[in-house]
PDB file of C-alpha atoms and ligand atoms in Angstrom:
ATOM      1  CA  UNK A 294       0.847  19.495   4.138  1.00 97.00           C
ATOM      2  CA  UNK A 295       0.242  16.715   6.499  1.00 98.00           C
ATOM      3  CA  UNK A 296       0.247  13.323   5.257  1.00 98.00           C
ATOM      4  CA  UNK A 297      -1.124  10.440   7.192  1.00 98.00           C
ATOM      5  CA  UNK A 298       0.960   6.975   6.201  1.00 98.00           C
ATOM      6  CA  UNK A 299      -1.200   4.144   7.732  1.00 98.00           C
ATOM      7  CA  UNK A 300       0.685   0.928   8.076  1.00 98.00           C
ATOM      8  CA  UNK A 301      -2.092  -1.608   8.164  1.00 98.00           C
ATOM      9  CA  UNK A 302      -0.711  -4.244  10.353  1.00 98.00           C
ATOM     10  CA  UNK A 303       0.072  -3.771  14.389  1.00 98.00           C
ATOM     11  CA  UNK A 304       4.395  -4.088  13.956  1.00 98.00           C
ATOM     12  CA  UNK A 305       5.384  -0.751  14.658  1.00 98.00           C
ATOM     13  CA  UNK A 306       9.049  -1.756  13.450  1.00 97.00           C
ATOM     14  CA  UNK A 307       7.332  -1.957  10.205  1.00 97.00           C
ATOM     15  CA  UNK A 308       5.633   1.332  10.627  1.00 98.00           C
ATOM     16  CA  UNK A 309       9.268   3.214  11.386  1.00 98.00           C
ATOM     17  CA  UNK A 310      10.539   1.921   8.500  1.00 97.00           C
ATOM     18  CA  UNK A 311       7.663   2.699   5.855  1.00 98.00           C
ATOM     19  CA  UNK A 312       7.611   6.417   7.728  1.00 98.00           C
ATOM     20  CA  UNK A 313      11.414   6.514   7.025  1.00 98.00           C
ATOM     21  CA  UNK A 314      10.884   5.643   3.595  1.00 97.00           C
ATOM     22  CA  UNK A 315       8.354   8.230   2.901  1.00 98.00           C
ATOM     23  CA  UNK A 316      10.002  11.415   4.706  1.00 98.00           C
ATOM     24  CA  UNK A 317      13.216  10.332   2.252  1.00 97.00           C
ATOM     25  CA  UNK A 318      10.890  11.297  -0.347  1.00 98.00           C
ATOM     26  CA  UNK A 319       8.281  13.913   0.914  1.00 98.00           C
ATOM     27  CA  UNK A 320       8.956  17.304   0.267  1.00 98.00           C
ATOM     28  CA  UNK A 321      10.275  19.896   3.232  1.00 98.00           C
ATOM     29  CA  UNK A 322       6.892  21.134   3.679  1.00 97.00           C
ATOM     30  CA  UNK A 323       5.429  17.398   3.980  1.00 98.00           C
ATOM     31  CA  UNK A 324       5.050  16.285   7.609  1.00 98.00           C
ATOM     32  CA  UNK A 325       4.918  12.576   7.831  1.00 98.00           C
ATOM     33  CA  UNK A 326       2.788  10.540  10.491  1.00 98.00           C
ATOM     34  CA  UNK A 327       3.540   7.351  10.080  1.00 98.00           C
ATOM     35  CA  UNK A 328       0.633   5.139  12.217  1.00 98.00           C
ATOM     36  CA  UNK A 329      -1.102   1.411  12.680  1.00 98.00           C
ATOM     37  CA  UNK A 330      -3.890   0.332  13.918  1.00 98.00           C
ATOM     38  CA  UNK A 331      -3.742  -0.939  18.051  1.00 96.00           C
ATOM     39  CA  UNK A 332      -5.856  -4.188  17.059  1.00 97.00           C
ATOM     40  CA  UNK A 333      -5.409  -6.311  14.447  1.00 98.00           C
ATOM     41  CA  UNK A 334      -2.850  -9.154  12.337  1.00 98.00           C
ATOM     42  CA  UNK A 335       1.192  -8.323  12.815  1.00 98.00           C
ATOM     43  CA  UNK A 336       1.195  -9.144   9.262  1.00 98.00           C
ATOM     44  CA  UNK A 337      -1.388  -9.059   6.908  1.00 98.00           C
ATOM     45  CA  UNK A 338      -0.843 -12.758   4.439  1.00 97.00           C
ATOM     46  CA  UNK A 339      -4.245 -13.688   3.633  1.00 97.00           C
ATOM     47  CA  UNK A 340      -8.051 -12.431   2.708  1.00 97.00           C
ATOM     48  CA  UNK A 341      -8.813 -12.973   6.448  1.00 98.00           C
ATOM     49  CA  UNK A 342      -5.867 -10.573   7.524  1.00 98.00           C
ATOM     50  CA  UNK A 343      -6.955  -8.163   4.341  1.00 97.00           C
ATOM     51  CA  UNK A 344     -10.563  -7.693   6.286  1.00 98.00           C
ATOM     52  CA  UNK A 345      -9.613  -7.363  10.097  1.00 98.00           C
ATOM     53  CA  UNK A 346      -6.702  -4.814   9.054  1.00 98.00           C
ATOM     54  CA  UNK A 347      -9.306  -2.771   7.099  1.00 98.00           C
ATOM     55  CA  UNK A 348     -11.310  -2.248  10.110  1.00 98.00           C
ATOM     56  CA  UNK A 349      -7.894  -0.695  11.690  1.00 98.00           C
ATOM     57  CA  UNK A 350      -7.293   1.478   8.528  1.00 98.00           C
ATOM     58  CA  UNK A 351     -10.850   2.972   9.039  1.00 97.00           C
ATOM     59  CA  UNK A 352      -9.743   3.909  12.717  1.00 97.00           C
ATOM     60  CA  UNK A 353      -6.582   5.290  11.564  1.00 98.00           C
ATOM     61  CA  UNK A 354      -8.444   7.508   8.931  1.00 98.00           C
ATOM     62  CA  UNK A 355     -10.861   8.852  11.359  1.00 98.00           C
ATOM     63  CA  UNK A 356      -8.518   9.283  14.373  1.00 98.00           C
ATOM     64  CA  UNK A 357      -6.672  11.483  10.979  1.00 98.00           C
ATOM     65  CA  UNK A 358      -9.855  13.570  10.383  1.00 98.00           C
ATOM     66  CA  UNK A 359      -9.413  15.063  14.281  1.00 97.00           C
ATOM     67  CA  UNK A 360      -6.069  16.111  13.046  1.00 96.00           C
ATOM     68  CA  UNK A 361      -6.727  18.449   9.566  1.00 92.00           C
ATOM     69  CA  UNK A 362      -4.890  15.653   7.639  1.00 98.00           C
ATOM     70  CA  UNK A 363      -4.474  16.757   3.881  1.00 98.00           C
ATOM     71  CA  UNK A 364      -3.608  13.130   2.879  1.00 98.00           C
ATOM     72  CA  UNK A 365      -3.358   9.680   3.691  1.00 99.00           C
ATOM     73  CA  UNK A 366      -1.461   6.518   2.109  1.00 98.00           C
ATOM     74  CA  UNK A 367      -2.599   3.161   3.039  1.00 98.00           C
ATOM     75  CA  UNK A 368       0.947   1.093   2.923  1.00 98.00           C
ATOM     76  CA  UNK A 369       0.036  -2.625   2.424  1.00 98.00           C
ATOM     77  CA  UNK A 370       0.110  -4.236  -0.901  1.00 97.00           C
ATOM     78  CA  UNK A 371      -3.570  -4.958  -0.597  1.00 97.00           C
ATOM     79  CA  UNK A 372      -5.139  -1.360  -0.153  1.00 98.00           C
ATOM     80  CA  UNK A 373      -6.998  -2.531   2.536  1.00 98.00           C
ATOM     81  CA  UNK A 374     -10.120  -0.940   3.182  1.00 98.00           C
ATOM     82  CA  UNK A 375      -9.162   1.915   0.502  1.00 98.00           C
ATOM     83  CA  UNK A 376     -12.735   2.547  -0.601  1.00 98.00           C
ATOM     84  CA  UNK A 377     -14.068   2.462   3.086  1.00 98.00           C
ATOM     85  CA  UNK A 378     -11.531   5.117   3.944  1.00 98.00           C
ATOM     86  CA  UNK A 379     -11.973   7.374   0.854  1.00 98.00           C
ATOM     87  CA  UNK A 380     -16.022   7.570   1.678  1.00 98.00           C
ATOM     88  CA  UNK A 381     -14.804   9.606   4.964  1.00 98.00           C
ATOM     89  CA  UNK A 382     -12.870  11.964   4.338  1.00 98.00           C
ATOM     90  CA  UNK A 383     -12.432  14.920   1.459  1.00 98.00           C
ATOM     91  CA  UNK A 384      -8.736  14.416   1.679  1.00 98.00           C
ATOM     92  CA  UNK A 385      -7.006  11.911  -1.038  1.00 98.00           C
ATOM     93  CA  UNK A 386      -6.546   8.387   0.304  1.00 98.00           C
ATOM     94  CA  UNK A 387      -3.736   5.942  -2.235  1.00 98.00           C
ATOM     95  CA  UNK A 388      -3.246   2.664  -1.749  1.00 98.00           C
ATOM     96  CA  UNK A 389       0.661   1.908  -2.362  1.00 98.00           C
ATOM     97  CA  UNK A 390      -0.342  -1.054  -4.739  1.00 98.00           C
ATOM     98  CA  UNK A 391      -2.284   1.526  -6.642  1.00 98.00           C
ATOM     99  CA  UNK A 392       0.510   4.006  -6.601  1.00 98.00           C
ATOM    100  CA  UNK A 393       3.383   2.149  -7.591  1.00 98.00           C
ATOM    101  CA  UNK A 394       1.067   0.854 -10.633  1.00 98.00           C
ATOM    102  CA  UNK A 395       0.481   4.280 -12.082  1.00 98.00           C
ATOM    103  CA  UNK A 396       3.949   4.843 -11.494  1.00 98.00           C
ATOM    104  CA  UNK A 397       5.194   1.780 -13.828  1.00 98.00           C
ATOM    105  CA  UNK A 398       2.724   2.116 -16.307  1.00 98.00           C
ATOM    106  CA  UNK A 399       4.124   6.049 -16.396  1.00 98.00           C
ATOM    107  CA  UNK A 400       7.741   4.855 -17.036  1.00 98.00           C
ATOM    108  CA  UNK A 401       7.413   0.750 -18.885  1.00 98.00           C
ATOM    109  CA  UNK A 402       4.866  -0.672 -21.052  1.00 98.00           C
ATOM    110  CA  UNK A 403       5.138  -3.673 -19.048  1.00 98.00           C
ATOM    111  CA  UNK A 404       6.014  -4.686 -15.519  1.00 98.00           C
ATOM    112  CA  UNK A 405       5.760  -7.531 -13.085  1.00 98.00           C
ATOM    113  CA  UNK A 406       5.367  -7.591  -9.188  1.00 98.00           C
ATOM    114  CA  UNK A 407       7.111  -9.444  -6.726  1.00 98.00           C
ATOM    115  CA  UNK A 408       5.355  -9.790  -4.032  1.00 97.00           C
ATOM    116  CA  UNK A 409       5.936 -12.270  -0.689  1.00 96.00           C
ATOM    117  CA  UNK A 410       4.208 -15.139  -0.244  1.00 96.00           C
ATOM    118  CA  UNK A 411       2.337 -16.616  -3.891  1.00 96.00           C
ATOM    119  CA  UNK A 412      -0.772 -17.502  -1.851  1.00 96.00           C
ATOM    120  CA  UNK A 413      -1.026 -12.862  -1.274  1.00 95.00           C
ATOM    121  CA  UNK A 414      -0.493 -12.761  -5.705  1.00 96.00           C
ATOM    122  CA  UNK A 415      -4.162 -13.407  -6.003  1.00 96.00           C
ATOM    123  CA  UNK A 416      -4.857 -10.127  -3.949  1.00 97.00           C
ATOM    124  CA  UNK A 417      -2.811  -7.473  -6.718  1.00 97.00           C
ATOM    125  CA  UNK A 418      -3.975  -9.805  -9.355  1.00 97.00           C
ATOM    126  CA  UNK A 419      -7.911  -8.743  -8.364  1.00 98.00           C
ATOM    127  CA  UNK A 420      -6.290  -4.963  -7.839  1.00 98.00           C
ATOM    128  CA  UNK A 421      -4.534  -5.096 -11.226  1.00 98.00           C
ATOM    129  CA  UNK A 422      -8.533  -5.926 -12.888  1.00 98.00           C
ATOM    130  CA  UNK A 423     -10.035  -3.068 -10.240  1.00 98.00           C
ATOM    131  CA  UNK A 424      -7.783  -0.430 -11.010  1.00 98.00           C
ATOM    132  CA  UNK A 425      -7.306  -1.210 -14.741  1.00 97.00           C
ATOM    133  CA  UNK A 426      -4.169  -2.398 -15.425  1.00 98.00           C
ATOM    134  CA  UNK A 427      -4.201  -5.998 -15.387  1.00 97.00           C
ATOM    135  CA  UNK A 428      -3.352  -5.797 -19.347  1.00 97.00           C
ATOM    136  CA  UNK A 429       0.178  -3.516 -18.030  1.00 98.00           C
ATOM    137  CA  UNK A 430       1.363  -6.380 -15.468  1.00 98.00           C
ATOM    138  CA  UNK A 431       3.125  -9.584 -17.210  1.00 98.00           C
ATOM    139  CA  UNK A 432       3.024 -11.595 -14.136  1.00 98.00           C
ATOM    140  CA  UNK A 433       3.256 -11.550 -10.599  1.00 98.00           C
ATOM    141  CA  UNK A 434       5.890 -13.428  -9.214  1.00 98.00           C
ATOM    142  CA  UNK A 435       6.314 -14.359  -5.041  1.00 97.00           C
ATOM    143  CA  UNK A 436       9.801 -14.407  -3.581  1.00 96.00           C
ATOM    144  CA  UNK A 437       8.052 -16.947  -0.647  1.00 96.00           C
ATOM    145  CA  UNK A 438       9.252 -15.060   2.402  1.00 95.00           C
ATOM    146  CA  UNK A 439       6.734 -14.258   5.031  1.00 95.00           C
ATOM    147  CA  UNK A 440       5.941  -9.977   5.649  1.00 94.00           C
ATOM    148  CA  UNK A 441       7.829 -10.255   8.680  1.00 94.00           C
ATOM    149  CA  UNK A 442      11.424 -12.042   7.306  1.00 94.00           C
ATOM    150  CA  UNK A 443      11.466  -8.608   5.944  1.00 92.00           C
ATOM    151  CA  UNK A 444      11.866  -7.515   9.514  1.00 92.00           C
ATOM    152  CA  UNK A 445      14.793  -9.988  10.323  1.00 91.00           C
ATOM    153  CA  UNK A 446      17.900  -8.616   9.952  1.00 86.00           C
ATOM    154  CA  UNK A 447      20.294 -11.407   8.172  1.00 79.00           C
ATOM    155  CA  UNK A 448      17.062 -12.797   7.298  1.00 83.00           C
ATOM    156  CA  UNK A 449      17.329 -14.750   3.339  1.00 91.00           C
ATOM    157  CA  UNK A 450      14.452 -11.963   2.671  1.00 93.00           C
ATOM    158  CA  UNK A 451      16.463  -9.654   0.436  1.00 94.00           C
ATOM    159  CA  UNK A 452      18.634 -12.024  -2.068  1.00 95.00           C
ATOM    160  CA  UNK A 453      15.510 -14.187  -2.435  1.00 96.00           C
ATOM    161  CA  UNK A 454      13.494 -11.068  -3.364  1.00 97.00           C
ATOM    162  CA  UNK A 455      16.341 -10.087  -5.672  1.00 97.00           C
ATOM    163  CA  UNK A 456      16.748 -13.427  -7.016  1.00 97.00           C
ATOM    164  CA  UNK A 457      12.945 -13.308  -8.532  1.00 97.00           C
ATOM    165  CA  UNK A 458      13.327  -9.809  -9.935  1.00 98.00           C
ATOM    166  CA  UNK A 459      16.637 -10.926 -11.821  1.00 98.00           C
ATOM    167  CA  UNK A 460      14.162 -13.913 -13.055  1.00 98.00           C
ATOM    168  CA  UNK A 461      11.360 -11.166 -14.219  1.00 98.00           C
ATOM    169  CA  UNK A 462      13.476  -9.216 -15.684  1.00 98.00           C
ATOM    170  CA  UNK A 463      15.475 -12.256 -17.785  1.00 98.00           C
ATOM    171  CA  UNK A 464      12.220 -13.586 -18.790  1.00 98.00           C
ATOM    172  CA  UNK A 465       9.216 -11.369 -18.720  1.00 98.00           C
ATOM    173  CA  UNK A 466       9.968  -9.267 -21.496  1.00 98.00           C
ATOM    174  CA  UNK A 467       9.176  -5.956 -19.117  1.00 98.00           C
ATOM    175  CA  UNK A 468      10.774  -2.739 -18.334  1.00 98.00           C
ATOM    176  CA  UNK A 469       9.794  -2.298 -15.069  1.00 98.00           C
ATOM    177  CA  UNK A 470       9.367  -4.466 -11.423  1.00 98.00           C
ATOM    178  CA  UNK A 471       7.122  -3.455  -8.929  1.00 98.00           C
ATOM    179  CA  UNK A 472       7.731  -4.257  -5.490  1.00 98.00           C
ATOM    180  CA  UNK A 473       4.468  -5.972  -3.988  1.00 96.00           C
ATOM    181  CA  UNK A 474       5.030  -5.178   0.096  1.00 95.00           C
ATOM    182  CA  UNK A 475       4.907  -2.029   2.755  1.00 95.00           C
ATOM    183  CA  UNK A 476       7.858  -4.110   3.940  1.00 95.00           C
ATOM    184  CA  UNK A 477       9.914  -3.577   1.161  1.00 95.00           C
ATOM    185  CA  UNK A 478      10.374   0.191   1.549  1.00 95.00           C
ATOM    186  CA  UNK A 479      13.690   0.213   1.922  1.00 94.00           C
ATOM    187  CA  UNK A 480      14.875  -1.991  -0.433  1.00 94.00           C
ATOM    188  CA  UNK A 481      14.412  -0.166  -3.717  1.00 94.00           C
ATOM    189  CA  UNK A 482      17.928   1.074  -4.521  1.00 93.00           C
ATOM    190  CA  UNK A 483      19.918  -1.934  -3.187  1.00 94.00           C
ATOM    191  CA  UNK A 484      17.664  -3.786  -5.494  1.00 96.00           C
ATOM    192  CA  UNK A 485      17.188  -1.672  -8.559  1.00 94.00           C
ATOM    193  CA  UNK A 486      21.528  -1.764  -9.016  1.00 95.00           C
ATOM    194  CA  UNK A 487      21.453  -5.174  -8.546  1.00 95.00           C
ATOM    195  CA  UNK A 488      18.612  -6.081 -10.692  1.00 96.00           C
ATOM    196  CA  UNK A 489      19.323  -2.898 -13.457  1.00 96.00           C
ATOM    197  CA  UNK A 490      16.031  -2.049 -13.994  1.00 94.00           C
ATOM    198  CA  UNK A 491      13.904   0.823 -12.707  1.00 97.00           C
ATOM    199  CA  UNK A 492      12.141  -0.737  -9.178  1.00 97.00           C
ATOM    200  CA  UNK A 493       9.322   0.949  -8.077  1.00 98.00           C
ATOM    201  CA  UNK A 494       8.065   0.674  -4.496  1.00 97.00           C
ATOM    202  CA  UNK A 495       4.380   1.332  -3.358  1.00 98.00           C
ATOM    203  CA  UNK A 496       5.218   3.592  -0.172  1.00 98.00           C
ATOM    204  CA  UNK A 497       7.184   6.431  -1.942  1.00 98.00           C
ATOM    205  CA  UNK A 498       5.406   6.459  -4.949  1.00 98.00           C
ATOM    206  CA  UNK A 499       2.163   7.027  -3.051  1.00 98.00           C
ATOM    207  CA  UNK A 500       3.602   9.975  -1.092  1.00 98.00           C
ATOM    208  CA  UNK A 501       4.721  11.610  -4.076  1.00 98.00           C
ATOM    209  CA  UNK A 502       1.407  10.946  -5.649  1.00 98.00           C
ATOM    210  CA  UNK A 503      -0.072  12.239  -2.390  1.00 98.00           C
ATOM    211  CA  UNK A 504       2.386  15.542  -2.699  1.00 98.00           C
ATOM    212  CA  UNK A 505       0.854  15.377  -6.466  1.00 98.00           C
ATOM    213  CA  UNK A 506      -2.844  15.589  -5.828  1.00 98.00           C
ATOM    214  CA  UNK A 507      -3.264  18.243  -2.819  1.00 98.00           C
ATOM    215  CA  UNK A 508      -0.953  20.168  -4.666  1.00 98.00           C
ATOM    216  CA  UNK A 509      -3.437  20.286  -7.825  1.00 98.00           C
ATOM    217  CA  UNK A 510      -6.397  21.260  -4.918  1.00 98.00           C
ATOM    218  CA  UNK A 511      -7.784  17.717  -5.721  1.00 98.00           C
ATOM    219  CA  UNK A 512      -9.356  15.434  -3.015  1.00 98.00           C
ATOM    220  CA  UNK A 513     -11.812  12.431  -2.473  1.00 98.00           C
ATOM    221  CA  UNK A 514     -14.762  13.111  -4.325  1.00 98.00           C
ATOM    222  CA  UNK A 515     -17.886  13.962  -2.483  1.00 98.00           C
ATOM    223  CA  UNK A 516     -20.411  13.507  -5.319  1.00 97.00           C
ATOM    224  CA  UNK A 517     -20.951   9.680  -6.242  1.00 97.00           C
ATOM    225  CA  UNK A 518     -20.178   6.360  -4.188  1.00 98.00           C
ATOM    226  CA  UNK A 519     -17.490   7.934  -2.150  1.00 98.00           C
ATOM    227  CA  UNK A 520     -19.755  10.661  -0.411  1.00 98.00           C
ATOM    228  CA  UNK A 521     -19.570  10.131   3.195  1.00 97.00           C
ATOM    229  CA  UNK A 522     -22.077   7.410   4.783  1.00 97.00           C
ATOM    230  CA  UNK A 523     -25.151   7.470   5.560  1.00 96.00           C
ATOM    231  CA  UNK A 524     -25.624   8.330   9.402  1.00 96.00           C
ATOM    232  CA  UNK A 525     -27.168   5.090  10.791  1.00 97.00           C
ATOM    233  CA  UNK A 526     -26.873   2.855  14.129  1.00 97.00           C
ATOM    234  CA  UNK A 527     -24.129   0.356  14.503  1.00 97.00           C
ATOM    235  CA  UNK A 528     -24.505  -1.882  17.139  1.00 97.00           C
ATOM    236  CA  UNK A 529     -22.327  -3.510  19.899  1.00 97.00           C
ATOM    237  CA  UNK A 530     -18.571  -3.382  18.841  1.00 95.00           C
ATOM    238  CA  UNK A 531     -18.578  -0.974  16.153  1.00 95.00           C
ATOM    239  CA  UNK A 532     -21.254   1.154  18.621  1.00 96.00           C
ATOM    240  CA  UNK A 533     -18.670   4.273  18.218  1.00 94.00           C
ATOM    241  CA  UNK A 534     -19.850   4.098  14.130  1.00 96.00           C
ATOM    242  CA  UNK A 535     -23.190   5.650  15.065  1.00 96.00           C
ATOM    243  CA  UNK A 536     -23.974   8.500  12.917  1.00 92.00           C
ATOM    244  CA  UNK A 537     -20.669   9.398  12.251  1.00 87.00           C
TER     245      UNK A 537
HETATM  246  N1  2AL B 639       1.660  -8.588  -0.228  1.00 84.32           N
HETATM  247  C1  2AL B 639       2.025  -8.259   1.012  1.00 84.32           C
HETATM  248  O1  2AL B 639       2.916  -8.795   1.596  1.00 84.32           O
HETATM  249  N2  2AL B 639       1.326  -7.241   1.633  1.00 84.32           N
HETATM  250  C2  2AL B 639       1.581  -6.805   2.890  1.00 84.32           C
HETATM  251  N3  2AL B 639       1.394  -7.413   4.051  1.00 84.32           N
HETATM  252  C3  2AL B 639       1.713  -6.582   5.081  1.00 84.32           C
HETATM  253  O2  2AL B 639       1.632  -6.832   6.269  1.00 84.32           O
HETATM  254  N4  2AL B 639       2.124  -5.407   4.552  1.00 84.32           N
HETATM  255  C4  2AL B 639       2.068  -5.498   3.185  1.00 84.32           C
HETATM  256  O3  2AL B 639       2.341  -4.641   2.365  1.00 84.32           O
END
């Protein structure tokens, strides 16, 4: 199968390393584009960065539809323009915050997320209510480091990110930590021996997820809210929308 990983922001360091990430995981018979968008924020930090970067997931997903992708994964913490994305196209589209919350709630009864900055918490907190797990997640805790300290090599990134799982896991009462950022692909086992506790990260839990669902024959829904749009006009920028 061919699996689509769309990296939501424009850092294509970022991008190699969440497409690294995922063909650790994906099966032999899994090939792995990892992509991002040409326009849009280098990191996405904020509501504002959520809703330009969706626009950019949208053009990933269709440039995928030219390609007979069976699958995409949309690897920011947000699941930017999921919904958008899953209206056009048959093929399953997970968002990595989405992912790695089945995955806990699979594995703990409880589980917190660390995430980056504490201004981005409010973003899984909505997810946590859409998705239906907000009663699974004890708290969601911010290690303060921007997306792209995660980028800096020698940056304080990874002890301050291990520092607040050691906190969740002394004091939330939980059995599991989810890691809240694309960026934090690599980190899972360095952190999971340090911290003892099982860490699950977003990117490869949506690619195995991903591996799951075309393997069962299942895809996007047709029948319902996600059918494809409506064929309409769209006018000046977003002209190439027309009747798609
Ligand atoms: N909570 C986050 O830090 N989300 C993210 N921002 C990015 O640019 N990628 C992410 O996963």
């Amino acid at each position: 199968m061919r699996l689509r990983i769309i990296n939501p922001n424009t850092t294509v360091a970022m991008t190699h390393k969440i497409g690294e990430a995922a063909r650790r995981v994906a099966t032999s018979d899994t090939t792995i584009v990892a992509t991002q968008p040409a326009d849009g924020p280098v990191s996405i930090e904020s509501h504002f960065d959520e809703a330009i970067s969706a626009v950019g997931v949208v053009e990933e997903v269709l440039a995928g539809e030219k390609e007979a992708t069976d699958a995409y994964v949309i690897a920011c913490f947000g699941d930017p323009g999921l919904l958008a994305a899953r209206e056009l196209t048959r093929a399953p589209v997970i968002g990595i915050a989405e992912a790695a919350f089945h995955a806990a709630t699979l594995i703990s009864t409880r589980f917190s997320v660390v995430t980056t900055l504490s201004r981005t918490a409010i973003i899984a907190e909505h997810l946590l209510e859409q998705y239906g797990f907000r009663h699974h997640c004890r708290r969601i805790r911010a290690a303060e480091i921007p997306v792209l300290d995660l980028e800096e090599n020698g940056s304080a990134a990874l002890s301050r990110i291990v520092e607040e799982c050691r906190r969740a896991r002394d004091e939330d009462g939980i059995g599991a930590i989810v890691l809240g950022c694309g960026g934090m692909a690599d980190l899972t086992d360095t952190i999971s021996r340090e911290v003892g506790l099982p860490v699950i990260e977003g990117v490869t839990a949506a690619v195995k997820l991903a591996e799951a669902l075309v393997g069962l024959g299942l895809g996007t829904s047709k029948h319902g809210d996600l059918a494809f749009p409506r064929p309409k006009a769209f006018n000046g920028r977003f002209e190439r929308y027309s009747n798609l």
